[in-house]
Amino acid sequence: MYAQLVETGTSKLKSLDEMGPEERQFQERINDEIKIEPKNWMPDAYRKTLVRQISQHAHSEIVGMLPEGNWLTRAPTLKRKLQLMAKIQDEAGHGLYLYSAMETLGADRDEEIDKLHDGRAKYSSIFNYPTLNWADMGTIGWLVDGAAIVNQVPLQRTSYGPYARAMIRVCKEESFHQRQGYQILLTMMQEGTDDQKAMVQDSINRFWWPSLMMFGPSDENSPNSAQSMVWKIKRHSNDELRQRFLDQTVPQLELLGCTAPDPDLKYNQETGHYEFGEIDWQEFFDVVKGNGPCNRERIEARRSAIDNGAWVREAAVAYAAKRQRKAA
Amino acid sequence: MADWPLFEVFIRSKHGLNHKHVGSVHAADRSMAIENARELYTRRNEGVSIWIIPASEITASSPDEKEPLFDPSNDKVYRHASFYKLPKEVGHM
């Protein structure tokens, strides 16, 4: 999930009877699966929750370009380099679709980006892990984008219209990401040397647990989920989505001929689901709070991109003004 | 980016179809808005033509006006072809 721990600012769910007429009408609209659009009345907490979630989602896409950018100049072939560049450009695009959806709620893009840079806004924990070998490009596409797809498919039906429509675009592009990633790993496993195969396993060992953490805390530690579900921003619980991801991923793992770093991983014949070991939640909360392996580096990279690009933005404004003067 | 105005983007996905709203971009001016829209919304043959318009230039109806604007058409069923029942012998009309 690209949005983890999104505060709703509400402590207790209201029943329809406890709501004023406007809020009641709003909730009934949601219950009837009618999308909420920018100009419709909405409770302040719904608006704020969405701004938090959509901005966090957008920030994740933008920060998510960095771990892959690390390998652009080191891609093994020109073909792989072009593919990786296309994927990274998509992620920039996804970030922009989402910022654009967020602005329909009256939020200011610069202000939300400031919040990312000074640590008030979060982004997905997964992007705070380093990319140490080429196989990581495969693993990120397969596991990280795979987990993102499981999360984003239901978001296409989320209650806020502009968010849902942005997610439809994102999902269309995301399956290219996952397939290109899996193909990188498959090629290394089928045609690679022993060293290259070992790289794949090493990469999976490092990204396996962080990928499962992408879905956010377990349901009993997810105090904001209930309100988000009533508002239909969220459609499935964290644990439900995590399970769905695991069930589809383990057979792909086996097809690669690799293993998961989880001795407790096993198939349960009765339930038809895979069971897995305990997630290290301390690690998850540490990373979310800013103390993962790459948090500081990521934010520093974003800040310097904005600062070092200032002259480009100024030049563009000056050029636009000059062109306008000439036309006048 | 606050000094870059917001432009709404409309894309014609195929010849013969209408331009359809797809989202928005920030840009320093209109020609840059077209370039940004091209990069953002048509990376995979999604379009054959782009319109952009400053978001501030759009006037939209308000949800409060939904009844006065759209209700009157609800009670004019005779505006629909299905209102006119014709005998079977007429065939497809």
Short mmCIF file of C-alpha atoms in Angstrom, two decimals:
data_model
loop_
_atom_site.label_atom_id
_atom_site.label_comp_id
_atom_site.label_asym_id
_atom_site.label_seq_id
_atom_site.Cartn_x
_atom_site.Cartn_y
_atom_site.Cartn_z
CA MET A 1 0.00 0.00 0.00
CA TYR A 2 1.31 3.42 -0.84
CA ALA A 3 -0.67 5.05 1.96
CA GLN A 4 -0.04 3.72 5.44
CA LEU A 5 -1.44 4.94 8.75
CA VAL A 6 -3.67 7.66 7.35
CA GLU A 7 -5.19 9.69 10.21
CA THR A 8 -8.92 10.28 9.91
CA GLY A 9 -9.12 12.64 12.87
CA THR A 10 -12.24 10.90 14.14
CA SER A 11 -12.41 8.81 17.27
CA LYS A 12 -15.87 7.35 16.99
CA LEU A 13 -18.13 6.34 14.11
CA LYS A 14 -21.41 8.26 13.84
CA SER A 15 -24.67 6.60 12.99
CA LEU A 16 -26.93 8.20 10.38
CA ASP A 17 -29.21 9.46 13.20
CA GLU A 18 -26.36 11.30 14.86
CA MET A 19 -25.53 13.23 11.69
CA GLY A 20 -26.82 16.61 10.63
CA PRO A 21 -28.83 16.77 7.38
CA GLU A 22 -25.84 17.57 5.14
CA GLU A 23 -23.60 14.87 6.55
CA ARG A 24 -26.42 12.38 6.42
CA GLN A 25 -27.07 13.12 2.78
CA PHE A 26 -23.34 12.77 2.13
CA GLN A 27 -23.16 9.39 3.88
CA GLU A 28 -26.26 8.12 2.10
CA ARG A 29 -24.71 9.06 -1.21
CA ILE A 30 -21.65 7.02 -0.30
CA ASN A 31 -23.80 4.11 0.86
CA ASP A 32 -25.55 4.21 -2.52
CA GLU A 33 -22.15 4.04 -4.27
CA ILE A 34 -22.55 7.50 -5.80
CA LYS A 35 -19.16 9.17 -6.16
CA ILE A 36 -18.40 12.34 -4.25
CA GLU A 37 -17.23 15.09 -6.62
CA PRO A 38 -15.16 18.22 -5.83
CA LYS A 39 -18.10 20.60 -5.54
CA ASN A 40 -20.26 18.33 -3.38
CA TRP A 41 -20.58 19.06 0.32
CA MET A 42 -18.30 16.82 2.40
CA PRO A 43 -17.38 16.69 6.10
CA ASP A 44 -14.15 18.45 6.91
CA ALA A 45 -12.63 15.24 8.29
CA TYR A 46 -13.36 13.40 5.01
CA ARG A 47 -11.65 16.16 3.04
CA LYS A 48 -8.63 16.21 5.33
CA THR A 49 -8.32 12.43 5.36
CA LEU A 50 -8.37 12.36 1.57
CA VAL A 51 -5.77 15.11 1.28
CA ARG A 52 -3.56 13.16 3.68
CA GLN A 53 -4.07 9.86 1.86
CA ILE A 54 -3.79 11.17 -1.71
CA SER A 55 -0.75 13.32 -0.92
CA GLN A 56 0.91 10.39 0.84
CA HIS A 57 0.14 8.24 -2.16
CA ALA A 58 1.55 10.88 -4.54
CA HIS A 59 4.67 11.37 -2.42
CA SER A 60 5.23 7.61 -2.50
CA GLU A 61 5.18 7.61 -6.30
CA ILE A 62 7.65 10.49 -6.43
CA VAL A 63 10.03 9.16 -3.76
CA GLY A 64 9.58 5.74 -5.37
CA MET A 65 11.53 6.93 -8.39
CA LEU A 66 14.70 7.26 -6.33
CA PRO A 67 15.57 3.62 -5.52
CA GLU A 68 15.21 2.77 -9.22
CA GLY A 69 17.01 5.89 -10.41
CA ASN A 70 20.02 4.44 -8.63
CA TRP A 71 20.28 1.75 -11.32
CA LEU A 72 19.47 3.74 -14.45
CA THR A 73 23.10 4.31 -15.35
CA ARG A 74 24.01 0.77 -14.37
CA ALA A 75 21.35 -1.17 -16.28
CA PRO A 76 22.94 -4.22 -17.96
CA THR A 77 21.64 -3.48 -21.48
CA LEU A 78 20.22 -0.55 -23.41
CA LYS A 79 16.87 -2.36 -23.60
CA ARG A 80 16.69 -2.70 -19.81
CA LYS A 81 17.69 0.92 -19.42
CA LEU A 82 14.88 2.10 -21.69
CA GLN A 83 12.36 -0.08 -19.86
CA LEU A 84 13.49 1.22 -16.50
CA MET A 85 13.32 4.79 -17.71
CA ALA A 86 9.78 4.25 -18.98
CA LYS A 87 8.77 2.79 -15.64
CA ILE A 88 10.28 5.65 -13.70
CA GLN A 89 8.57 8.16 -15.96
CA ASP A 90 5.27 6.40 -15.27
CA GLU A 91 5.86 6.83 -11.56
CA ALA A 92 6.39 10.55 -12.01
CA GLY A 93 3.15 10.51 -13.98
CA HIS A 94 1.30 8.64 -11.24
CA GLY A 95 2.51 11.18 -8.70
CA LEU A 96 1.21 13.98 -10.90
CA TYR A 97 -2.20 12.37 -11.51
CA LEU A 98 -2.53 12.09 -7.76
CA TYR A 99 -1.38 15.63 -6.93
CA SER A 100 -3.87 16.81 -9.50
CA ALA A 101 -6.67 14.80 -7.80
CA MET A 102 -5.56 16.20 -4.45
CA GLU A 103 -5.81 19.77 -5.71
CA THR A 104 -9.50 19.27 -6.49
CA LEU A 105 -9.97 19.15 -2.71
CA GLY A 106 -8.57 22.66 -2.38
CA ALA A 107 -5.14 21.50 -1.19
CA ASP A 108 -2.08 23.35 -2.41
CA ARG A 109 0.58 21.29 -4.15
CA ASP A 110 3.57 23.29 -2.93
CA GLU A 111 2.30 23.23 0.62
CA GLU A 112 1.84 19.46 0.58
CA ILE A 113 5.30 18.97 -0.90
CA ASP A 114 6.71 21.18 1.87
CA LYS A 115 5.10 18.82 4.36
CA LEU A 116 6.92 15.91 2.75
CA HIS A 117 10.22 17.76 2.91
CA ASP A 118 9.95 18.77 6.53
CA GLY A 119 8.74 15.35 7.67
CA ARG A 120 5.10 16.20 8.45
CA ALA A 121 3.81 14.04 5.57
CA LYS A 122 4.64 10.38 5.14
CA TYR A 123 5.28 8.19 2.14
CA SER A 124 5.39 4.43 1.82
CA SER A 125 7.91 2.74 4.10
CA ILE A 126 9.11 0.52 1.24
CA PHE A 127 11.08 3.28 -0.48
CA ASN A 128 13.39 3.69 2.48
CA TYR A 129 15.27 0.52 1.65
CA PRO A 130 18.41 0.67 -0.51
CA THR A 131 18.73 -0.95 -3.94
CA LEU A 132 21.98 -2.88 -3.70
CA ASN A 133 22.07 -5.02 -6.83
CA TRP A 134 20.50 -5.15 -10.29
CA ALA A 135 18.06 -7.88 -9.23
CA ASP A 136 16.46 -5.28 -6.95
CA MET A 137 15.00 -3.67 -10.09
CA GLY A 138 13.27 -6.96 -10.79
CA THR A 139 12.17 -7.49 -7.21
CA ILE A 140 10.78 -3.97 -6.90
CA GLY A 141 8.74 -4.38 -10.06
CA TRP A 142 7.48 -7.79 -9.05
CA LEU A 143 6.92 -7.45 -5.28
CA VAL A 144 6.57 -3.72 -4.69
CA ASP A 145 4.49 -2.90 -7.73
CA GLY A 146 2.66 -6.20 -7.20
CA ALA A 147 1.70 -5.14 -3.67
CA ALA A 148 0.77 -1.69 -4.98
CA ILE A 149 -1.56 -3.25 -7.55
CA VAL A 150 -3.36 -5.32 -4.89
CA ASN A 151 -3.91 -2.10 -2.96
CA GLN A 152 -4.77 0.10 -5.92
CA VAL A 153 -7.26 -2.12 -7.73
CA PRO A 154 -9.95 -1.56 -5.05
CA LEU A 155 -9.05 2.15 -4.93
CA GLN A 156 -10.45 2.45 -8.45
CA ARG A 157 -13.84 2.24 -6.70
CA THR A 158 -12.98 4.61 -3.86
CA SER A 159 -15.74 7.08 -2.99
CA TYR A 160 -14.02 10.28 -4.16
CA GLY A 161 -14.42 10.63 -7.94
CA PRO A 162 -11.12 12.31 -8.91
CA TYR A 163 -9.11 9.84 -6.79
CA ALA A 164 -10.93 6.86 -8.28
CA ARG A 165 -10.36 8.13 -11.82
CA ALA A 166 -6.66 8.75 -11.17
CA MET A 167 -6.37 5.19 -9.86
CA ILE A 168 -7.94 3.78 -13.02
CA ARG A 169 -5.15 5.38 -15.05
CA VAL A 170 -2.51 4.22 -12.61
CA CYS A 171 -3.73 0.62 -12.63
CA LYS A 172 -3.69 0.48 -16.43
CA GLU A 173 0.02 1.28 -16.38
CA GLU A 174 1.02 -0.69 -13.33
CA SER A 175 0.84 -4.17 -14.82
CA PHE A 176 3.65 -3.30 -17.25
CA HIS A 177 5.76 -2.52 -14.19
CA GLN A 178 5.12 -5.82 -12.52
CA ARG A 179 5.65 -7.90 -15.63
CA GLN A 180 8.91 -6.18 -16.55
CA GLY A 181 10.17 -6.76 -12.99
CA TYR A 182 9.26 -10.42 -12.93
CA GLN A 183 10.84 -10.92 -16.33
CA ILE A 184 14.13 -9.45 -15.08
CA LEU A 185 14.17 -12.04 -12.28
CA LEU A 186 13.07 -14.89 -14.52
CA THR A 187 15.84 -14.11 -17.01
CA MET A 188 18.44 -14.04 -14.26
CA MET A 189 17.18 -17.31 -12.78
CA GLN A 190 16.92 -19.14 -16.10
CA GLU A 191 19.88 -17.79 -18.01
CA GLY A 192 22.07 -16.35 -15.29
CA THR A 193 25.28 -17.53 -13.67
CA ASP A 194 25.27 -18.87 -10.12
CA ASP A 195 26.30 -15.43 -8.89
CA GLN A 196 23.40 -13.81 -10.70
CA LYS A 197 20.97 -16.35 -9.28
CA ALA A 198 22.34 -15.65 -5.82
CA MET A 199 21.69 -11.94 -6.41
CA VAL A 200 18.02 -12.68 -7.05
CA GLN A 201 17.66 -14.67 -3.85
CA ASP A 202 19.52 -11.99 -1.90
CA SER A 203 17.23 -9.34 -3.30
CA ILE A 204 14.09 -11.32 -2.42
CA ASN A 205 15.43 -11.90 1.09
CA ARG A 206 15.78 -8.15 1.58
CA PHE A 207 12.49 -7.04 0.01
CA TRP A 208 10.16 -9.84 1.15
CA TRP A 209 9.21 -8.52 4.58
CA PRO A 210 9.22 -4.82 3.67
CA SER A 211 6.79 -5.69 0.84
CA LEU A 212 4.41 -7.37 3.29
CA MET A 213 4.68 -4.28 5.50
CA MET A 214 3.47 -2.10 2.64
CA PHE A 215 -0.13 -2.98 3.54
CA GLY A 216 0.22 -1.19 6.86
CA PRO A 217 -0.27 -2.39 10.43
CA SER A 218 -2.39 -5.43 11.23
CA ASP A 219 -6.12 -4.79 11.56
CA GLU A 220 -6.12 -4.66 15.35
CA ASN A 221 -3.50 -1.90 15.22
CA SER A 222 -5.17 0.11 12.51
CA PRO A 223 -7.38 2.58 14.39
CA ASN A 224 -8.24 4.68 11.34
CA SER A 225 -9.47 1.87 9.13
CA ALA A 226 -13.05 1.75 10.42
CA GLN A 227 -13.82 5.37 9.52
CA SER A 228 -12.08 5.07 6.14
CA MET A 229 -14.19 1.99 5.39
CA VAL A 230 -17.45 3.76 6.32
CA TRP A 231 -16.47 6.58 3.96
CA LYS A 232 -15.55 3.91 1.41
CA ILE A 233 -12.17 5.55 0.86
CA LYS A 234 -10.86 2.14 1.80
CA ARG A 235 -12.63 -1.04 0.73
CA HIS A 236 -10.65 -3.87 2.32
CA SER A 237 -8.70 -4.22 5.54
CA ASN A 238 -4.89 -4.22 5.61
CA ASP A 239 -4.71 -7.89 6.57
CA GLU A 240 -7.15 -8.91 3.88
CA LEU A 241 -5.09 -7.22 1.16
CA ARG A 242 -1.84 -8.58 2.59
CA GLN A 243 -3.26 -12.10 2.42
CA ARG A 244 -4.47 -11.59 -1.14
CA PHE A 245 -0.99 -10.42 -2.15
CA LEU A 246 0.70 -13.35 -0.46
CA ASP A 247 -1.64 -15.91 -2.03
CA GLN A 248 -0.90 -14.64 -5.53
CA THR A 249 2.83 -14.15 -4.94
CA VAL A 250 3.99 -17.44 -3.44
CA PRO A 251 3.31 -19.52 -6.59
CA GLN A 252 5.27 -16.92 -8.60
CA LEU A 253 8.10 -17.22 -6.10
CA GLU A 254 8.14 -20.99 -6.57
CA LEU A 255 8.12 -20.64 -10.34
CA LEU A 256 11.26 -18.53 -10.05
CA GLY A 257 12.86 -21.32 -8.07
CA CYS A 258 13.47 -19.02 -5.10
CA THR A 259 12.45 -19.10 -1.44
CA ALA A 260 11.03 -16.61 1.03
CA PRO A 261 13.00 -15.66 4.16
CA ASP A 262 10.16 -17.00 6.30
CA PRO A 263 10.45 -20.48 7.84
CA ASP A 264 6.76 -20.33 8.84
CA LEU A 265 5.46 -19.82 5.31
CA LYS A 266 3.18 -22.71 4.38
CA TYR A 267 0.03 -23.51 2.47
CA ASN A 268 -3.05 -24.34 4.50
CA GLN A 269 -5.08 -26.95 2.60
CA GLU A 270 -8.22 -26.25 4.59
CA THR A 271 -8.37 -22.48 4.19
CA GLY A 272 -6.76 -22.42 0.75
CA HIS A 273 -4.47 -19.62 1.95
CA TYR A 274 -0.78 -19.29 2.71
CA GLU A 275 0.18 -18.74 6.33
CA PHE A 276 3.18 -16.63 7.22
CA GLY A 277 5.36 -15.74 10.18
CA GLU A 278 5.18 -12.71 12.45
CA ILE A 279 6.00 -9.37 10.82
CA ASP A 280 8.59 -7.28 12.65
CA TRP A 281 6.32 -4.35 13.44
CA GLN A 282 9.02 -2.55 15.34
CA GLU A 283 10.96 -2.28 12.10
CA PHE A 284 7.86 -1.03 10.30
CA PHE A 285 7.18 1.74 12.82
CA ASP A 286 10.86 2.71 12.92
CA VAL A 287 10.93 3.13 9.15
CA VAL A 288 7.62 5.03 9.10
CA LYS A 289 8.91 7.37 11.81
CA GLY A 290 11.90 8.29 9.67
CA ASN A 291 14.53 5.89 10.94
CA GLY A 292 14.76 3.41 8.07
CA PRO A 293 18.02 2.79 6.19
CA CYS A 294 17.44 5.54 3.58
CA ASN A 295 14.86 8.00 4.97
CA ARG A 296 17.27 10.92 5.29
CA GLU A 297 18.86 10.27 1.92
CA ARG A 298 15.47 10.14 0.16
CA ILE A 299 14.20 13.40 1.60
CA GLU A 300 17.54 15.06 0.95
CA ALA A 301 17.35 13.94 -2.70
CA ARG A 302 13.83 15.38 -3.04
CA ARG A 303 14.81 18.67 -1.40
CA SER A 304 17.85 19.14 -3.57
CA ALA A 305 15.82 18.29 -6.69
CA ILE A 306 13.43 21.11 -5.84
CA ASP A 307 16.18 23.54 -4.84
CA ASN A 308 18.50 22.79 -7.74
CA GLY A 309 15.60 22.97 -10.17
CA ALA A 310 14.50 26.42 -9.01
CA TRP A 311 16.35 28.19 -11.83
CA VAL A 312 14.56 26.02 -14.42
CA ARG A 313 11.16 27.01 -13.06
CA GLU A 314 12.19 30.66 -12.93
CA ALA A 315 13.50 30.52 -16.48
CA ALA A 316 10.25 28.94 -17.69
CA VAL A 317 8.22 31.75 -16.13
CA ALA A 318 10.53 34.39 -17.62
CA TYR A 319 10.32 32.74 -21.04
CA ALA A 320 6.53 32.54 -20.87
CA ALA A 321 6.39 36.24 -19.95
CA LYS A 322 8.73 37.15 -22.80
CA ARG A 323 6.68 35.21 -25.32
CA GLN A 324 3.53 36.88 -24.08
CA ARG A 325 5.14 40.34 -24.48
CA LYS A 326 6.18 39.51 -28.03
CA ALA A 327 2.71 38.29 -28.93
CA ALA A 328 1.09 41.43 -27.52
CA MET B 1 4.83 25.97 -8.65
CA ALA B 2 2.25 28.27 -7.11
CA ASP B 3 3.01 30.87 -9.79
CA TRP B 4 2.35 28.30 -12.50
CA PRO B 5 -1.38 28.35 -13.23
CA LEU B 6 -3.46 25.19 -13.36
CA PHE B 7 -4.75 24.02 -16.74
CA GLU B 8 -7.46 21.45 -17.29
CA VAL B 9 -6.63 18.88 -19.96
CA PHE B 10 -8.96 17.35 -22.55
CA ILE B 11 -7.87 14.54 -24.87
CA ARG B 12 -9.41 13.24 -28.08
CA SER B 13 -8.58 9.57 -27.87
CA LYS B 14 -9.42 8.72 -31.48
CA HIS B 15 -10.41 10.58 -34.60
CA GLY B 16 -14.16 11.00 -34.60
CA LEU B 17 -14.55 11.03 -30.81
CA ASN B 18 -15.07 14.00 -28.47
CA HIS B 19 -12.35 15.53 -26.40
CA LYS B 20 -12.75 14.23 -22.87
CA HIS B 21 -11.52 15.68 -19.59
CA VAL B 22 -8.61 13.65 -18.21
CA GLY B 23 -7.06 15.76 -15.44
CA SER B 24 -4.93 18.83 -15.01
CA VAL B 25 -1.37 20.12 -15.23
CA HIS B 26 0.55 23.14 -13.96
CA ALA B 27 2.53 25.11 -16.53
CA ALA B 28 4.09 28.51 -17.04
CA ASP B 29 1.94 29.14 -20.12
CA ARG B 30 -0.36 27.47 -22.60
CA SER B 31 2.23 25.96 -24.89
CA MET B 32 4.06 24.45 -21.94
CA ALA B 33 0.72 23.14 -20.69
CA ILE B 34 0.28 21.27 -23.99
CA GLU B 35 3.78 19.81 -23.68
CA ASN B 36 3.20 18.76 -20.07
CA ALA B 37 -0.18 17.27 -20.93
CA ARG B 38 1.43 15.31 -23.74
CA GLU B 39 4.02 13.85 -21.35
CA LEU B 40 1.53 13.15 -18.63
CA TYR B 41 -1.60 11.92 -20.36
CA THR B 42 -0.54 10.44 -23.71
CA ARG B 43 2.47 8.22 -23.10
CA ARG B 44 0.73 5.21 -24.65
CA ASN B 45 -1.22 6.38 -27.70
CA GLU B 46 -4.07 7.67 -25.56
CA GLY B 47 -4.69 10.61 -27.80
CA VAL B 48 -4.63 12.25 -31.20
CA SER B 49 -5.42 15.77 -30.00
CA ILE B 50 -5.08 17.81 -26.81
CA TRP B 51 -7.05 20.80 -25.54
CA ILE B 52 -5.94 22.74 -22.51
CA ILE B 53 -7.80 25.55 -20.77
CA PRO B 54 -6.85 27.60 -17.71
CA ALA B 55 -8.80 26.08 -14.82
CA SER B 56 -9.80 29.60 -13.76
CA GLU B 57 -11.63 30.05 -17.08
CA ILE B 58 -14.09 27.24 -16.42
CA THR B 59 -17.54 28.04 -15.14
CA ALA B 60 -19.27 25.03 -13.64
CA SER B 61 -22.82 24.48 -12.45
CA SER B 62 -23.17 24.09 -8.72
CA PRO B 63 -24.49 20.88 -7.15
CA ASP B 64 -27.14 23.07 -5.41
CA GLU B 65 -28.56 23.91 -8.81
CA LYS B 66 -29.06 20.27 -9.68
CA GLU B 67 -32.85 20.43 -9.23
CA PRO B 68 -33.65 23.63 -11.11
CA LEU B 69 -31.25 22.65 -13.89
CA PHE B 70 -31.99 19.01 -14.42
CA ASP B 71 -35.34 18.14 -12.88
CA PRO B 72 -37.46 19.76 -15.59
CA SER B 73 -36.22 17.22 -18.10
CA ASN B 74 -37.34 14.32 -15.88
CA ASP B 75 -41.05 14.98 -16.39
CA LYS B 76 -40.85 15.22 -20.18
CA VAL B 77 -40.99 11.55 -20.96
CA TYR B 78 -42.47 12.34 -24.36
CA ARG B 79 -39.00 13.50 -25.43
CA HIS B 80 -37.84 9.90 -25.52
CA ALA B 81 -38.46 7.55 -28.43
CA SER B 82 -39.54 4.79 -26.06
CA PHE B 83 -42.59 6.89 -25.02
CA TYR B 84 -44.31 6.21 -28.35
CA LYS B 85 -45.76 2.71 -28.44
CA LEU B 86 -46.24 1.47 -31.98
CA PRO B 87 -47.81 -1.75 -33.23
CA LYS B 88 -45.48 -4.66 -34.00
CA GLU B 89 -46.31 -4.49 -37.69
CA VAL B 90 -44.41 -1.20 -37.99
CA GLY B 91 -41.22 -3.13 -37.32
CA HIS B 92 -38.01 -1.39 -36.33
CA MET B 93 -38.32 2.39 -36.34
#
